Amino acid sequence: KIALADIGVIKTAMELASHSDIGIIAIAFGIIRHLSVPMLLKRKLSDCGIVSMMVQCVSQSDNEELCYECSSSMANMAEHAQNRLNLVQFGVVPCLVFLCNHTSFRVKRETARAFSLLSSSPELVGVFDEHILPHILTLLRTQEEETGRDGASTVFNISTGPEMIKLVGAMGGIAPL
């Protein structure tokens, strides 16, 4: 995968992501998802501009395959702690909020994983406010175990002060935990 990235596959995937056909765009982000697995490529991918393209595409389509590839790629990139601030700056949080309400359990699972990873960075806890919390709480109420677990992890990570703990309780977030 690293050799493929070095020979221009990232650039090619970015070119494909600019296509007008949603199926081709989903394939392009599928390539990025596979490339985002090795730790050595996570940083390279977050710096190349692909994240902004994903955020833009998801905001314009609810295509399940496209949303899955993008949410999974975002979660993979968030596994690298140094990427998390970049991801937030590129606008993944509003994008992930949008994906919390997707009908696909796969999209929700990857969205919850991304939120769990992003919220594990103490410097980003402030990003998770009363506007985002209700969407995270929807992840707690899913029947899919991994989604609920990662949603609970996110709530745990952001419950750093008494105000947030009260807010979680007031919004009904204690019962699903």
CSV table of C-alpha atoms in Angstrom, one decimal:
chain,number,residue,atom,x,y,z
A,1,LYS,CA,0.0,0.0,0.0
A,2,ILE,CA,2.8,2.3,0.8
A,3,ALA,CA,4.5,1.6,-2.6
A,4,LEU,CA,1.1,2.3,-4.3
A,5,ALA,CA,0.9,5.6,-2.5
A,6,ASP,CA,4.4,6.5,-3.7
A,7,ILE,CA,3.5,5.8,-7.3
A,8,GLY,CA,0.6,8.2,-7.4
A,9,VAL,CA,-2.4,6.2,-6.4
A,10,ILE,CA,-3.5,8.9,-3.9
A,11,LYS,CA,-3.3,11.5,-6.7
A,12,THR,CA,-5.3,9.2,-9.0
A,13,ALA,CA,-7.9,8.6,-6.3
A,14,MET,CA,-8.3,12.3,-5.8
A,15,GLU,CA,-8.8,12.8,-9.6
A,16,LEU,CA,-11.4,10.0,-9.6
A,17,ALA,CA,-13.1,11.7,-6.5
A,18,SER,CA,-13.7,14.8,-8.7
A,19,HIS,CA,-15.7,12.7,-11.2
A,20,SER,CA,-19.4,13.4,-11.6
A,21,ASP,CA,-20.5,9.7,-11.3
A,22,ILE,CA,-21.3,8.8,-7.7
A,23,GLY,CA,-20.2,5.2,-8.2
A,24,ILE,CA,-16.7,6.3,-9.4
A,25,ILE,CA,-16.4,8.7,-6.5
A,26,ALA,CA,-17.3,5.9,-4.0
A,27,ILE,CA,-14.6,3.7,-5.6
A,28,ALA,CA,-12.1,6.6,-5.3
A,29,PHE,CA,-12.9,6.9,-1.6
A,30,GLY,CA,-12.8,3.1,-1.3
A,31,ILE,CA,-9.2,3.3,-2.5
A,32,ILE,CA,-8.5,5.9,0.1
A,33,ARG,CA,-10.1,3.7,2.8
A,34,HIS,CA,-7.7,0.9,2.0
A,35,LEU,CA,-4.7,3.2,1.8
A,36,SER,CA,-5.6,4.7,5.2
A,37,VAL,CA,-5.0,1.5,7.1
A,38,PRO,CA,-1.2,1.6,7.4
A,39,MET,CA,0.0,4.0,10.1
A,40,LEU,CA,2.7,5.4,7.7
A,41,LEU,CA,0.0,6.6,5.2
A,42,LYS,CA,-2.6,8.1,7.7
A,43,ARG,CA,-0.7,11.4,8.0
A,44,LYS,CA,0.1,11.6,4.3
A,45,LEU,CA,-3.6,11.2,3.5
A,46,SER,CA,-4.8,13.8,6.0
A,47,ASP,CA,-2.4,16.3,4.6
A,48,CYS,CA,-3.1,15.9,0.9
A,49,GLY,CA,-6.5,17.5,0.7
A,50,ILE,CA,-8.6,14.3,0.4
A,51,VAL,CA,-10.4,15.0,3.7
A,52,SER,CA,-11.9,18.2,2.4
A,53,MET,CA,-13.1,16.3,-0.7
A,54,MET,CA,-14.7,13.7,1.5
A,55,VAL,CA,-16.5,16.3,3.6
A,56,GLN,CA,-17.8,18.0,0.5
A,57,CYS,CA,-19.0,14.8,-1.1
A,58,VAL,CA,-20.8,13.5,2.0
A,59,SER,CA,-22.6,16.9,2.4
A,60,GLN,CA,-23.9,16.5,-1.1
A,61,SER,CA,-25.0,12.8,-1.1
A,62,ASP,CA,-26.4,10.2,1.2
A,63,ASN,CA,-25.3,7.3,-1.0
A,64,GLU,CA,-24.6,4.5,1.4
A,65,GLU,CA,-21.4,3.2,-0.2
A,66,LEU,CA,-19.9,6.7,-0.5
A,67,CYS,CA,-20.8,7.6,3.1
A,68,TYR,CA,-19.4,4.3,4.3
A,69,GLU,CA,-16.1,4.7,2.5
A,70,CYS,CA,-15.7,8.3,3.7
A,71,SER,CA,-16.7,7.6,7.4
A,72,SER,CA,-14.4,4.6,7.5
A,73,SER,CA,-11.5,6.6,5.9
A,74,MET,CA,-12.0,9.4,8.4
A,75,ALA,CA,-12.0,6.9,11.3
A,76,ASN,CA,-8.9,5.2,9.9
A,77,MET,CA,-7.1,8.5,9.7
A,78,ALA,CA,-8.2,9.5,13.2
A,79,GLU,CA,-6.3,6.5,14.5
A,80,HIS,CA,-3.2,8.6,14.1
A,81,ALA,CA,-3.3,11.0,17.1
A,82,GLN,CA,-1.4,13.7,15.1
A,83,ASN,CA,-4.2,13.7,12.5
A,84,ARG,CA,-7.1,14.5,14.8
A,85,LEU,CA,-6.7,18.2,15.0
A,86,ASN,CA,-6.3,18.4,11.2
A,87,LEU,CA,-9.4,16.3,10.7
A,88,VAL,CA,-11.4,18.7,12.9
A,89,GLN,CA,-10.0,21.7,11.1
A,90,PHE,CA,-11.0,20.2,7.8
A,91,GLY,CA,-14.6,19.9,9.0
A,92,VAL,CA,-15.1,16.3,9.7
A,93,VAL,CA,-17.1,16.9,12.9
A,94,PRO,CA,-20.2,18.5,11.2
A,95,CYS,CA,-19.8,15.8,8.5
A,96,LEU,CA,-19.9,13.0,11.1
A,97,VAL,CA,-22.8,14.7,12.8
A,98,PHE,CA,-24.7,14.4,9.5
A,99,LEU,CA,-23.7,10.7,9.2
A,100,CYS,CA,-25.0,9.9,12.7
A,101,ASN,CA,-28.5,9.9,11.2
A,102,HIS,CA,-27.7,7.8,8.2
A,103,THR,CA,-29.9,4.7,7.7
A,104,SER,CA,-26.9,2.3,7.2
A,105,PHE,CA,-25.6,0.6,10.3
A,106,ARG,CA,-22.1,0.4,8.7
A,107,VAL,CA,-22.0,4.2,8.2
A,108,LYS,CA,-23.1,4.7,11.8
A,109,ARG,CA,-20.5,2.2,13.1
A,110,GLU,CA,-17.7,4.0,11.3
A,111,THR,CA,-19.0,7.4,12.4
A,112,ALA,CA,-19.1,6.2,16.1
A,113,ARG,CA,-15.5,4.9,15.7
A,114,ALA,CA,-14.4,8.2,14.3
A,115,PHE,CA,-16.0,10.2,17.1
A,116,SER,CA,-14.5,7.9,19.7
A,117,LEU,CA,-11.1,8.4,18.3
A,118,LEU,CA,-11.4,12.2,17.9
A,119,SER,CA,-12.8,12.6,21.4
A,120,SER,CA,-9.9,10.7,22.9
A,121,SER,CA,-7.7,13.7,22.3
A,122,PRO,CA,-8.0,16.0,25.4
A,123,GLU,CA,-7.4,19.1,23.3
A,124,LEU,CA,-10.5,18.3,21.1
A,125,VAL,CA,-13.0,17.6,23.9
A,126,GLY,CA,-14.3,21.2,23.7
A,127,VAL,CA,-15.4,20.5,20.1
A,128,PHE,CA,-18.1,18.2,21.5
A,129,ASP,CA,-20.8,20.6,22.8
A,130,GLU,CA,-24.5,20.6,23.4
A,131,HIS,CA,-25.2,20.8,19.7
A,132,ILE,CA,-23.2,17.7,18.9
A,133,LEU,CA,-24.1,15.6,21.9
A,134,PRO,CA,-27.7,14.7,20.9
A,135,HIS,CA,-26.3,13.2,17.7
A,136,ILE,CA,-23.7,11.2,19.6
A,137,LEU,CA,-26.4,10.0,21.9
A,138,THR,CA,-28.3,8.6,18.9
A,139,LEU,CA,-25.4,6.3,18.4
A,140,LEU,CA,-25.9,4.9,21.9
A,141,ARG,CA,-29.4,3.8,21.1
A,142,THR,CA,-28.5,1.7,18.1
A,143,GLN,CA,-28.8,-2.1,18.2
A,144,GLU,CA,-25.4,-2.6,16.7
A,145,GLU,CA,-22.9,-3.4,19.6
A,146,GLU,CA,-19.8,-1.8,18.1
A,147,THR,CA,-21.7,1.5,17.4
A,148,GLY,CA,-23.1,1.6,20.9
A,149,ARG,CA,-19.7,0.9,22.4
A,150,ASP,CA,-17.9,3.6,20.5
A,151,GLY,CA,-20.7,6.0,21.2
A,152,ALA,CA,-20.4,5.3,24.9
A,153,SER,CA,-16.6,5.7,24.6
A,154,THR,CA,-17.2,9.2,23.1
A,155,VAL,CA,-19.6,10.2,25.8
A,156,PHE,CA,-17.1,9.0,28.4
A,157,ASN,CA,-14.3,10.9,26.7
A,158,ILE,CA,-16.2,14.2,26.6
A,159,SER,CA,-17.7,14.0,30.1
A,160,THR,CA,-14.7,15.8,31.6
A,161,GLY,CA,-16.6,18.3,33.8
A,162,PRO,CA,-19.7,18.5,35.8
A,163,GLU,CA,-21.5,20.7,33.2
A,164,MET,CA,-21.1,18.1,30.5
A,165,ILE,CA,-22.1,15.2,32.8
A,166,LYS,CA,-25.3,17.1,33.7
A,167,LEU,CA,-25.9,17.8,30.1
A,168,VAL,CA,-25.5,14.1,29.2
A,169,GLY,CA,-28.0,13.2,32.0
A,170,ALA,CA,-30.5,16.0,31.0
A,171,MET,CA,-30.4,14.7,27.4
A,172,GLY,CA,-31.2,11.1,28.4
A,173,GLY,CA,-27.7,9.8,27.8
A,174,ILE,CA,-27.4,7.9,31.1
A,175,ALA,CA,-30.0,5.2,30.4
A,176,PRO,CA,-28.4,3.8,27.3
A,177,LEU,CA,-25.0,3.6,29.0
